[in-house]
C-alpha positions as a Markdown table, in Angstrom:
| # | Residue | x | y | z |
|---|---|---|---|---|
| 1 | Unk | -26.7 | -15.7 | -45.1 |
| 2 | Unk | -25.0 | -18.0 | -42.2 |
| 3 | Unk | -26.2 | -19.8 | -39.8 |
| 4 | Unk | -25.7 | -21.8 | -37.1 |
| 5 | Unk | -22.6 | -20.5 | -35.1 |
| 6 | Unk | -20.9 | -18.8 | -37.6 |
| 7 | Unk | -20.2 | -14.8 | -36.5 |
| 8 | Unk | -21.0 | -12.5 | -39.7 |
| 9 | Unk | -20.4 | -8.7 | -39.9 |
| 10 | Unk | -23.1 | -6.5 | -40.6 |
| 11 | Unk | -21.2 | -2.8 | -41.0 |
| 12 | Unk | -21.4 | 0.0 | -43.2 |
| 13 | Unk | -19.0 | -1.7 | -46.6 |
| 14 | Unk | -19.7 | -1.8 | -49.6 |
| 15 | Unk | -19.3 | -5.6 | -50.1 |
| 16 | Unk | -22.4 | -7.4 | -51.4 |
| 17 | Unk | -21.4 | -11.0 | -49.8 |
| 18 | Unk | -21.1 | -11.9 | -46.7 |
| 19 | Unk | -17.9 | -13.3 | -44.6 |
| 20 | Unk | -17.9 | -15.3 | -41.8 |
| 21 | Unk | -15.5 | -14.8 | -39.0 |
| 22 | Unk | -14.7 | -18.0 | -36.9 |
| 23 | Unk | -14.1 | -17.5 | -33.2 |
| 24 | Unk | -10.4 | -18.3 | -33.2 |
| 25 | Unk | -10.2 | -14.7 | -34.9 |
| 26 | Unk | -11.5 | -13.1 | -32.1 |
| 27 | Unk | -10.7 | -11.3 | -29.5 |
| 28 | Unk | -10.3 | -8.4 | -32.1 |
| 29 | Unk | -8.9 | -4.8 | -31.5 |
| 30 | Unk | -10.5 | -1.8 | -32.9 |
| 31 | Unk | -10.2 | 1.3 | -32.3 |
| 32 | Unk | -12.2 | 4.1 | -34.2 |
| 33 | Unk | -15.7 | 5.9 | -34.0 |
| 34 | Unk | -16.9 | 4.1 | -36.5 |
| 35 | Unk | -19.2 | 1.2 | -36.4 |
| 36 | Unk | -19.7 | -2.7 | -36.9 |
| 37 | Unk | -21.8 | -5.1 | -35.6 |
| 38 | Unk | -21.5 | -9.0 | -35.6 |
| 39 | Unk | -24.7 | -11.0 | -35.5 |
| 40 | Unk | -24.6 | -14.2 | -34.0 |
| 41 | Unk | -26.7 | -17.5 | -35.0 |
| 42 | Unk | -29.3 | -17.6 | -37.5 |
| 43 | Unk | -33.1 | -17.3 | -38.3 |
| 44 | Unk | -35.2 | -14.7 | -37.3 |
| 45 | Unk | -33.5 | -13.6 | -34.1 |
| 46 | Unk | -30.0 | -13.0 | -33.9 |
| 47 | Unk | -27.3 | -12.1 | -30.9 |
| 48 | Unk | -26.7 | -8.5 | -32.1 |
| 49 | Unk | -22.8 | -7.0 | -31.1 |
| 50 | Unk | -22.5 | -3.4 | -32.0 |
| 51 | Unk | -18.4 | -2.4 | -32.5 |
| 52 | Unk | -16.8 | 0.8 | -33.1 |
| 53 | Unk | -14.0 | 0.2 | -35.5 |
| 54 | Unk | -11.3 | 1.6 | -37.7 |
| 55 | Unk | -10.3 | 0.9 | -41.1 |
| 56 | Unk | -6.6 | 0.5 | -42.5 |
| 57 | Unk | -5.0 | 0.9 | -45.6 |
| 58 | Unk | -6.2 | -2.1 | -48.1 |
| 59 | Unk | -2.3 | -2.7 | -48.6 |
| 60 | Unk | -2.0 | -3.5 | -45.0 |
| 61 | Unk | -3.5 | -7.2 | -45.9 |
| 62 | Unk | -2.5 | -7.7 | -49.6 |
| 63 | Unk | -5.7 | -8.9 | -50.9 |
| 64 | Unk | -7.9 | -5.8 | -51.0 |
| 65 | Unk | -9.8 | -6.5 | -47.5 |
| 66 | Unk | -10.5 | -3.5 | -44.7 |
| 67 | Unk | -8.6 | -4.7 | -41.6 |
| 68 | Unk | -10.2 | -3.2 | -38.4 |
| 69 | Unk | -9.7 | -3.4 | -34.7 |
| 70 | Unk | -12.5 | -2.8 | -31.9 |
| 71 | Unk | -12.1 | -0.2 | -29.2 |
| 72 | Unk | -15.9 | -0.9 | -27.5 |
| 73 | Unk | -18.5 | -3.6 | -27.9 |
| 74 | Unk | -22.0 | -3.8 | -27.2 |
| 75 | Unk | -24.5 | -6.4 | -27.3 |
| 76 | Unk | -27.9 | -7.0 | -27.3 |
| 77 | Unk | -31.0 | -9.2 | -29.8 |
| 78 | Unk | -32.7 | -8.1 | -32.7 |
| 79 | Unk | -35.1 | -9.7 | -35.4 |
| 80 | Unk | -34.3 | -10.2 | -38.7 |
| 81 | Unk | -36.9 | -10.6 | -41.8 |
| 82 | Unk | -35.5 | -12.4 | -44.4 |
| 83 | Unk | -32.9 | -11.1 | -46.9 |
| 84 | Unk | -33.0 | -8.6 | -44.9 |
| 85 | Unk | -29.0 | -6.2 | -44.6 |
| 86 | Unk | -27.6 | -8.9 | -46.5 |
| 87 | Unk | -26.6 | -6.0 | -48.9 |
| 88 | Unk | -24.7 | -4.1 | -46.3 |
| 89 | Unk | -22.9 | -7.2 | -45.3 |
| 90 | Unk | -18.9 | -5.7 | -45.8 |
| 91 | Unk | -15.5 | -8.3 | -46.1 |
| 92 | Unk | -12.6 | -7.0 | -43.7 |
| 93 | Unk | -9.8 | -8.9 | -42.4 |
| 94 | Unk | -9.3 | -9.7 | -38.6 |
| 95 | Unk | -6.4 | -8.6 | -36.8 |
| 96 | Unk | -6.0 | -10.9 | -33.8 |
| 97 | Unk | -4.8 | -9.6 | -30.8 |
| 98 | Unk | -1.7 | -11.6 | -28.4 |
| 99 | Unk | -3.2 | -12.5 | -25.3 |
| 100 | Unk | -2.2 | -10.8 | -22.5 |
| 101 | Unk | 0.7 | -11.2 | -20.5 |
| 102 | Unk | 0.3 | -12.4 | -17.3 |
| 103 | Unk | 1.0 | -10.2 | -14.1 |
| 104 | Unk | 3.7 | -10.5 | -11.6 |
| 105 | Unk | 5.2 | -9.1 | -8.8 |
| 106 | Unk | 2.5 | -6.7 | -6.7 |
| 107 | Unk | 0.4 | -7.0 | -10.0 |
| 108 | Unk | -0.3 | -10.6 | -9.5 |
| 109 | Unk | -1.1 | -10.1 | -5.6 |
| 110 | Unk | -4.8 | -10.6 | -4.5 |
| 111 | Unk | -6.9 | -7.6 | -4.1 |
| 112 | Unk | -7.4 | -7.3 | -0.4 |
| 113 | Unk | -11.3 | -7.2 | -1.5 |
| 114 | Unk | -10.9 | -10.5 | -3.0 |
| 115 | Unk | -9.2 | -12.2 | -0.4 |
| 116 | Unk | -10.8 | -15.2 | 1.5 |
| 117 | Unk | -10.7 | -14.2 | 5.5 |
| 118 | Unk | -9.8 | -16.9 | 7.9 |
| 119 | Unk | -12.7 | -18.7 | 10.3 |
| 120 | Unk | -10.3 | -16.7 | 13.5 |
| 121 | Unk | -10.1 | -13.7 | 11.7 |
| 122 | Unk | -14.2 | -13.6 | 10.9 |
| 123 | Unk | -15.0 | -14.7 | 14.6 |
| 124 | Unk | -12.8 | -12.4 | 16.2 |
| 125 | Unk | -14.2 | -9.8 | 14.0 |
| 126 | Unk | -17.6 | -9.6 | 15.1 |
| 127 | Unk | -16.5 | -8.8 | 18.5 |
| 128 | Unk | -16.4 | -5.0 | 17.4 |
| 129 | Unk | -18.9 | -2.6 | 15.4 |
| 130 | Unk | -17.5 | -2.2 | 12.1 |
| 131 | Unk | -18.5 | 1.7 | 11.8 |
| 132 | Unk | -18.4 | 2.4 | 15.1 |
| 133 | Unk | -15.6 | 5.0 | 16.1 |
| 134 | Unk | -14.1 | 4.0 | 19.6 |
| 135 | Unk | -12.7 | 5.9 | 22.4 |
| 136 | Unk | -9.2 | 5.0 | 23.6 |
| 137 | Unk | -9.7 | 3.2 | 26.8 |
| 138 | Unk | -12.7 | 0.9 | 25.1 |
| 139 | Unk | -10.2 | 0.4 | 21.9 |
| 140 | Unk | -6.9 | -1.0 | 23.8 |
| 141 | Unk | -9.1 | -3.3 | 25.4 |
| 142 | Unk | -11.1 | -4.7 | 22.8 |
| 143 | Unk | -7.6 | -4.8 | 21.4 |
| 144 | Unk | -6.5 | -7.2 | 23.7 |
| 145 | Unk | -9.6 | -9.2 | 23.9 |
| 146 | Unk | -9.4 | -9.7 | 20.1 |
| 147 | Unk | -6.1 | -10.6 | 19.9 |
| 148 | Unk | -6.0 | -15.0 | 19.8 |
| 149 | Unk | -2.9 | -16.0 | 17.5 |
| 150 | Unk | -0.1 | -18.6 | 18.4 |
| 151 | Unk | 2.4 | -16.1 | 19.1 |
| 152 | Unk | 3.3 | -12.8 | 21.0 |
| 153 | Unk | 1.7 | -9.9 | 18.6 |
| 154 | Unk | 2.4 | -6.4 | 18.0 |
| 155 | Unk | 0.4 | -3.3 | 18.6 |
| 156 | Unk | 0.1 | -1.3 | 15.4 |
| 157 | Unk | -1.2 | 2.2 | 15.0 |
| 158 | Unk | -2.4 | 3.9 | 11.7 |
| 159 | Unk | -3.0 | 7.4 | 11.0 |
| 160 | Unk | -4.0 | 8.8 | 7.8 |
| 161 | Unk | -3.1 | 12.5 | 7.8 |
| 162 | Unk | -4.1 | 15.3 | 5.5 |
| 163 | Unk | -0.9 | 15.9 | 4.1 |
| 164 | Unk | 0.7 | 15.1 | 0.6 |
| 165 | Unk | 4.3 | 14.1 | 1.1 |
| 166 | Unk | 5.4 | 14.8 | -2.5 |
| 167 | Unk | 5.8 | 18.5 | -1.4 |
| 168 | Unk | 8.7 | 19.2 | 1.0 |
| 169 | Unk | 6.6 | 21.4 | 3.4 |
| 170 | Unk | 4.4 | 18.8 | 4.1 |
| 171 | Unk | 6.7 | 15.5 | 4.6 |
| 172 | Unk | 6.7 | 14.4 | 8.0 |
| 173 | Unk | 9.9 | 12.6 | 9.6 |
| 174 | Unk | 10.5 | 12.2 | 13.1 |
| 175 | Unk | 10.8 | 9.7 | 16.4 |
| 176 | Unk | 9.0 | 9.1 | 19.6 |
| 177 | Unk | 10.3 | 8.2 | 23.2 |
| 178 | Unk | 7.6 | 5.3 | 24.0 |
| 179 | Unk | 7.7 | 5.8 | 28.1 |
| 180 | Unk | 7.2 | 1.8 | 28.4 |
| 181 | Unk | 9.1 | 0.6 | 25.6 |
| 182 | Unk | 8.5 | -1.3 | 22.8 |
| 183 | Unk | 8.8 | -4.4 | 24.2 |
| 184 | Unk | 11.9 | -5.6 | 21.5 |
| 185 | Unk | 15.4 | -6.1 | 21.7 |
| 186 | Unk | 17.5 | -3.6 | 20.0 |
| 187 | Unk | 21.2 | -4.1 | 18.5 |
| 188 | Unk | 22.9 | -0.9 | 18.5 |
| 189 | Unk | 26.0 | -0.4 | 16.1 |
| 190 | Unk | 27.9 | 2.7 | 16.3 |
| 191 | Unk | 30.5 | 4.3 | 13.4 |
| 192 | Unk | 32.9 | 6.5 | 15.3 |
| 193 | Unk | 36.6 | 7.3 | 15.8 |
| 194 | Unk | 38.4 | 8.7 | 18.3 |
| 195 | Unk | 37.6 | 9.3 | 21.5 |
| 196 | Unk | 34.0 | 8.1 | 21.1 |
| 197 | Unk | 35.2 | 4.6 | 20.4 |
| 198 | Unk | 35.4 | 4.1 | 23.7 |
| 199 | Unk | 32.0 | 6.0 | 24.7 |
| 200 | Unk | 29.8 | 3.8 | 22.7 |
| 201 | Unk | 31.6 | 1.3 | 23.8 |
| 202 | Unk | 30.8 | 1.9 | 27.6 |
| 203 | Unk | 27.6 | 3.2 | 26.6 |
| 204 | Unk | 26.8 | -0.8 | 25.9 |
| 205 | Unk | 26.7 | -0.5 | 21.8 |
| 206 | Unk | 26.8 | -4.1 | 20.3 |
| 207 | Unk | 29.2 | -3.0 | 17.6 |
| 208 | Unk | 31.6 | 0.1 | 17.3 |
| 209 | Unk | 33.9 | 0.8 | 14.6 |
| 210 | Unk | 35.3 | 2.7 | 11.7 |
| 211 | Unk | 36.5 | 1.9 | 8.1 |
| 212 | Unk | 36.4 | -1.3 | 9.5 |
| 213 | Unk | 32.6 | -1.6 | 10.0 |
| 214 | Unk | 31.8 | -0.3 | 6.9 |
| 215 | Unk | 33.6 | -2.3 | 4.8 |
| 216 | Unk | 32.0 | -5.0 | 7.1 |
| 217 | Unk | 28.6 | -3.7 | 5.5 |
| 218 | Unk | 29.4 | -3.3 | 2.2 |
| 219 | Unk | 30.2 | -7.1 | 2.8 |
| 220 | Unk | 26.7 | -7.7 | 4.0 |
| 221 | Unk | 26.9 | -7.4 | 7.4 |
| 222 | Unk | 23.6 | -6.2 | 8.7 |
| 223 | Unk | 22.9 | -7.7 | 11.9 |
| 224 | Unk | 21.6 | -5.2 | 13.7 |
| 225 | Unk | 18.2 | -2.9 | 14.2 |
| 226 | Unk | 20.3 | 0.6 | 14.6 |
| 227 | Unk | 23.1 | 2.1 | 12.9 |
| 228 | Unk | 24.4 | 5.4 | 14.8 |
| 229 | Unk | 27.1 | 7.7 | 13.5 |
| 230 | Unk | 29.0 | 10.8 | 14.7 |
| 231 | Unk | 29.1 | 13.7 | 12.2 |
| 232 | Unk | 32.9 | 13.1 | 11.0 |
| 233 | Unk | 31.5 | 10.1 | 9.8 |
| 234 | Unk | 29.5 | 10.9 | 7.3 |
| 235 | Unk | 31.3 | 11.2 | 4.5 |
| 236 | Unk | 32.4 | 8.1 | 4.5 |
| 237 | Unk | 28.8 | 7.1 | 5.4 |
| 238 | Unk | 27.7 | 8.2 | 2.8 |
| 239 | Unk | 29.1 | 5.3 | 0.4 |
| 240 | Unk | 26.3 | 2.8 | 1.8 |
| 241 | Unk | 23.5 | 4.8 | 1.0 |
| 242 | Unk | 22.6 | 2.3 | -1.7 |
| 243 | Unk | 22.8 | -0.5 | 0.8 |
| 244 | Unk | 21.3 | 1.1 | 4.1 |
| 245 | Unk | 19.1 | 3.5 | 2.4 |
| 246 | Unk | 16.1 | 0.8 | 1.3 |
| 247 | Unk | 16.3 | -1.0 | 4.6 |
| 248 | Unk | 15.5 | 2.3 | 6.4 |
| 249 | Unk | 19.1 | 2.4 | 8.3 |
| 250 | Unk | 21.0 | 5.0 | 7.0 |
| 251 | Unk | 22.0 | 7.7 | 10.1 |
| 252 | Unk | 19.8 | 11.0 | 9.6 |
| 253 | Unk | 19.9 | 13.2 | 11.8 |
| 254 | Unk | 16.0 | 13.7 | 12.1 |
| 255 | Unk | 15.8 | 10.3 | 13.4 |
| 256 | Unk | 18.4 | 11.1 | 16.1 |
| 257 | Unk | 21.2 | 8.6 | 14.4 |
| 258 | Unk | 23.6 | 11.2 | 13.3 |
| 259 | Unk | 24.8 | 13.0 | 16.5 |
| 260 | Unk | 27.6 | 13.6 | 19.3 |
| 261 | Unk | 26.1 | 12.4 | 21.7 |
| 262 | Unk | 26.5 | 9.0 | 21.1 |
| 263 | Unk | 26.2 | 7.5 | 24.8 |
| 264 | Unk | 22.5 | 9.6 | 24.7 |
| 265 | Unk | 21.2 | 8.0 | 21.7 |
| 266 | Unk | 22.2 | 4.3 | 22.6 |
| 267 | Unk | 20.4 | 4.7 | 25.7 |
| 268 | Unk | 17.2 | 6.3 | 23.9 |
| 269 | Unk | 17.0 | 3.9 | 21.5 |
| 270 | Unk | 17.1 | 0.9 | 24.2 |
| 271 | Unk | 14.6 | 2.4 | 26.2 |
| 272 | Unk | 11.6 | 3.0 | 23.3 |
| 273 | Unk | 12.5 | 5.4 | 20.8 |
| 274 | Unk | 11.3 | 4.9 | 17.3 |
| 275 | Unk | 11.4 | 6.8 | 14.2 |
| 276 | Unk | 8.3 | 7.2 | 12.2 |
| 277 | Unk | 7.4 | 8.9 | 8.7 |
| 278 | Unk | 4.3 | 9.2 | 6.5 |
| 279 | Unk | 4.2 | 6.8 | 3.7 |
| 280 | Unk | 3.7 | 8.5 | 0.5 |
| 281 | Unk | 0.0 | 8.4 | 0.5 |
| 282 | Unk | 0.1 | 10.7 | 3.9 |
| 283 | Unk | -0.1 | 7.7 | 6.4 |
| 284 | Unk | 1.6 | 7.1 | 9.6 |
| 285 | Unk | 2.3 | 3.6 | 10.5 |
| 286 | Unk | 3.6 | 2.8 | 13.9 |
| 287 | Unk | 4.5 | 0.2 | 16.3 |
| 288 | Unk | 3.6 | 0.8 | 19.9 |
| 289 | Unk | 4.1 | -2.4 | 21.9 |
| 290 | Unk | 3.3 | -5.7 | 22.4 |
| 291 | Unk | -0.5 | -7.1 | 23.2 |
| 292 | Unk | 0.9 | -8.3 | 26.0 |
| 293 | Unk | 1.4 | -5.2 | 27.5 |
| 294 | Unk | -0.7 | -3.9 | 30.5 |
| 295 | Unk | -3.6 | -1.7 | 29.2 |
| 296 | Unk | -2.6 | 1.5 | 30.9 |
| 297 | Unk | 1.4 | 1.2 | 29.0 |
| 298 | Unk | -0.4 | 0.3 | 25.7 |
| 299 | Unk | -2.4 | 3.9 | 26.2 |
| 300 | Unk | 0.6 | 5.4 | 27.6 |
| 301 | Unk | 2.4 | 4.6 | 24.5 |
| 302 | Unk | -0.1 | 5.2 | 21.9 |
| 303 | Unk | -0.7 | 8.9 | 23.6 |
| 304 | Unk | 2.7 | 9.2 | 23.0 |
| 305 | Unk | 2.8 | 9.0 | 19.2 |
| 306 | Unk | -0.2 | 11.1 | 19.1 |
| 307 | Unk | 0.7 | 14.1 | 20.9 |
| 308 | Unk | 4.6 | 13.8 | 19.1 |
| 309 | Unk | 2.7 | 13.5 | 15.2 |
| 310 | Unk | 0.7 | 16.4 | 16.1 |
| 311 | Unk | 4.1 | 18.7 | 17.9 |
| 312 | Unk | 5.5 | 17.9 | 14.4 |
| 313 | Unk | 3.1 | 18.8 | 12.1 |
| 314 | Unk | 4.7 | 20.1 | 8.9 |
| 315 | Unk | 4.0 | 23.3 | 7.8 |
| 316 | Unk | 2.4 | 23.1 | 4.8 |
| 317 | Unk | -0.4 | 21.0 | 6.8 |
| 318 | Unk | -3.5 | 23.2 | 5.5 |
| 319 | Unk | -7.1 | 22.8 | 7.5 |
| 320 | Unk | -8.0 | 19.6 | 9.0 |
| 321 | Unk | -5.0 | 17.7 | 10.3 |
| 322 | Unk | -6.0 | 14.6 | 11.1 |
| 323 | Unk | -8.3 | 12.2 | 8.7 |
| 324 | Unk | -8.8 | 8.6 | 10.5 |
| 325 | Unk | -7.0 | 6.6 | 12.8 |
| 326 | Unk | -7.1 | 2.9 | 13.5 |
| 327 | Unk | -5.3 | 0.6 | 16.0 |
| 328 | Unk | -5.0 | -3.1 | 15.5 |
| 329 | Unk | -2.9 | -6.4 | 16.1 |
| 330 | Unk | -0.3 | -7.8 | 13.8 |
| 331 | Unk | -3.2 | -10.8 | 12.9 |
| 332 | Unk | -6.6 | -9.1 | 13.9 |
| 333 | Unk | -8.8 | -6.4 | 12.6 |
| 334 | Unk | -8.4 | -2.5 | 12.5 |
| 335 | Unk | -10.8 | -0.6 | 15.2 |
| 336 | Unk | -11.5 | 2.7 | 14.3 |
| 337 | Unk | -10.6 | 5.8 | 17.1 |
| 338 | Unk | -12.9 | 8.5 | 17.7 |
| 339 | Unk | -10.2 | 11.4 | 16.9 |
| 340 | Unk | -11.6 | 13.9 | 18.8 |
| 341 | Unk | -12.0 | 12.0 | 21.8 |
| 342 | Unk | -8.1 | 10.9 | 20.9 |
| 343 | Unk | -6.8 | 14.1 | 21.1 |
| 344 | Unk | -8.2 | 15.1 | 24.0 |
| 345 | Unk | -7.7 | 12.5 | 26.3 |
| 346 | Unk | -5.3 | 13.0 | 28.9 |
| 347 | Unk | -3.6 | 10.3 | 31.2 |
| 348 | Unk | -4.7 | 10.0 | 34.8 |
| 349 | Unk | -1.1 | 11.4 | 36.1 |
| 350 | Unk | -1.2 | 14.4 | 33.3 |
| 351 | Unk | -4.9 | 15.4 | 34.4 |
């Protein structure tokens, strides 16, 4: 029998001598019910690995050997007397299995669980309860208090809704008129002819055009945060939806981009409107201001997308609507929202 390092197999052939297997062989692929085991070292006690395995054809390997390949190990010690299996020791072949390949793209990311969290981020963190559920007015301002990075950052909201977006009845598409804006600049371009050239124009649009414009953007032009079309457009619209379509800028007219009244939406989109859908696990993201923001327009704006998710709850929406909801800086942590306090709340003005 071996000993010292060598790895032996201990299964179920027929083979009265025993064949060592050198590491290099292994890792080793198997894939059957039945079973092998490998004992490791030598003497009376032995590292013990018990391995389902299947057996090929002899003519896979040439030379009369069993090839096998492992589908599940286990391990674990046992004594040995003396002599003792060496009859039931069986000769296979290995079949060594390619390493494998290496991840990339969001395979090769870093689990959120594994990441390492910054010394700002873990101070700035214990200034809230991790399970506690917060009521609005306590929420925006531990939002602000907990918001400490070099530059201006953004007020994001998160809702995760009971819905399941693969089915049409329960998608959910739509836009909200922040009353205090969103605190960005917006750059308005408008496809039109006509009459309503002159309109957008008036209306203060950055860019208006035609045929022009959108061979201007199938050249790459995309400077701008808003593309607005009148319905006789759309046809010829309809030739970018490869380009715009990804980037989230192709006119629909759910989001109040495809419409006549072109003057209308220029102005709405200036002053705060912002279209929002649920991702395809059924969450909301949405962007309702800036941290600098007084406390009361923060509130003003997240009310807002509340009460305009729930007016446009899809019909296939069955039982509870609404699942969790967090708020939270561009750089700081989530705090949770006490949702039935959420829905019910009710601005000073509005009471």
């Amino acid at each position: 029998m071996a000993t010292g390092a060598a790895l032996m197999f201990t299964g179920g052939s027929s083979t009265p001598a025993a064949r060592e297997l050198n590491p290099p062989l292994l890792p080793l692929k198997f894939t059957s019910p039945s079973s092998l085991a490998l004992s490791l070292g030598g003497g009376r006690t032995r590292k013990r690995i018990s391995l389902y395995y299947s057996l090929a054809s002899p003519a896979v390997t040439g030379r009369g050997g069993l090839p096998f390949s492992v589908a599940a190990v286990h391990t674990g010690e046992e004594t040995f007397e003396e002599g003792e299996n060496e009859g039931r020791v069986g000769g296979g072949v290995a079949m060594v299995v390619a390493p494998p390949k290496p991840r990339t793209g969001k395979a090769a990311l870093i689990l959120k669980r594994n990441m390492t969290r910054s010394k700002r981020f873990l101070e700035i963190q214990k200034l809230k309860e991790i399970k506690r559920e917060y009521d609005l007015k306590t929420a925006i301002s531990l939002l602000k208090g907990m918001s400490n990075a070099k530059f201006v950052e953004t007020a994001e909201a998160h809702f995760r809704l009971n819905i399941d977006p693969k089915y049409n009845d329960q998608q959910l598409r739509a836009t909200v008129n922040f009353p205090k804006g969103t605190g960005q600049t917006v750059r308005v371009v408008v496809l039109t002819q006509g009459e309503k050239v002159d309109e957008a124009k008036n209306a203060g649009a950055d860019l208006v055009g035609g045929e022009d414009l959108i061979e201007q953007i199938k050249g790459g032009f995309m400077d701008f945060d808003k593309l607005i079309a009148s319905p006789d457009m759309m046809p010829k619209v309809a030739s970018l939806g490869k380009i715009l379509g990804p980037r989230g800028l192709m006119p629909n007219p759910k989001a109040g981009t495809v419409t006549s009244s072109i003057p209308q939406a220029i102005a709405e989109f200036r002053q705060g409107k912002v279209e929002y859908r649920a991702d395809k696990t059924g969450i909301v993201h949405i962007r309702f201001g800036k941290i600098h923001f007084p406390e009361e327009d923060l509130l003003a704006n997240l009310l807002a997308a509340v009460k305009s998710i729930e007016a446009n709850r899809p019909s296939g929406a069955k039982g509870v609507y609404w699942r969790s909801a967090h708020i939270c800086s561009s750089m700081g942590p989530s705090i949770r929202l006490n949702i039935r306090e959420m829905l019910d709340y009710k601005l000073p003005e509005d009471a």
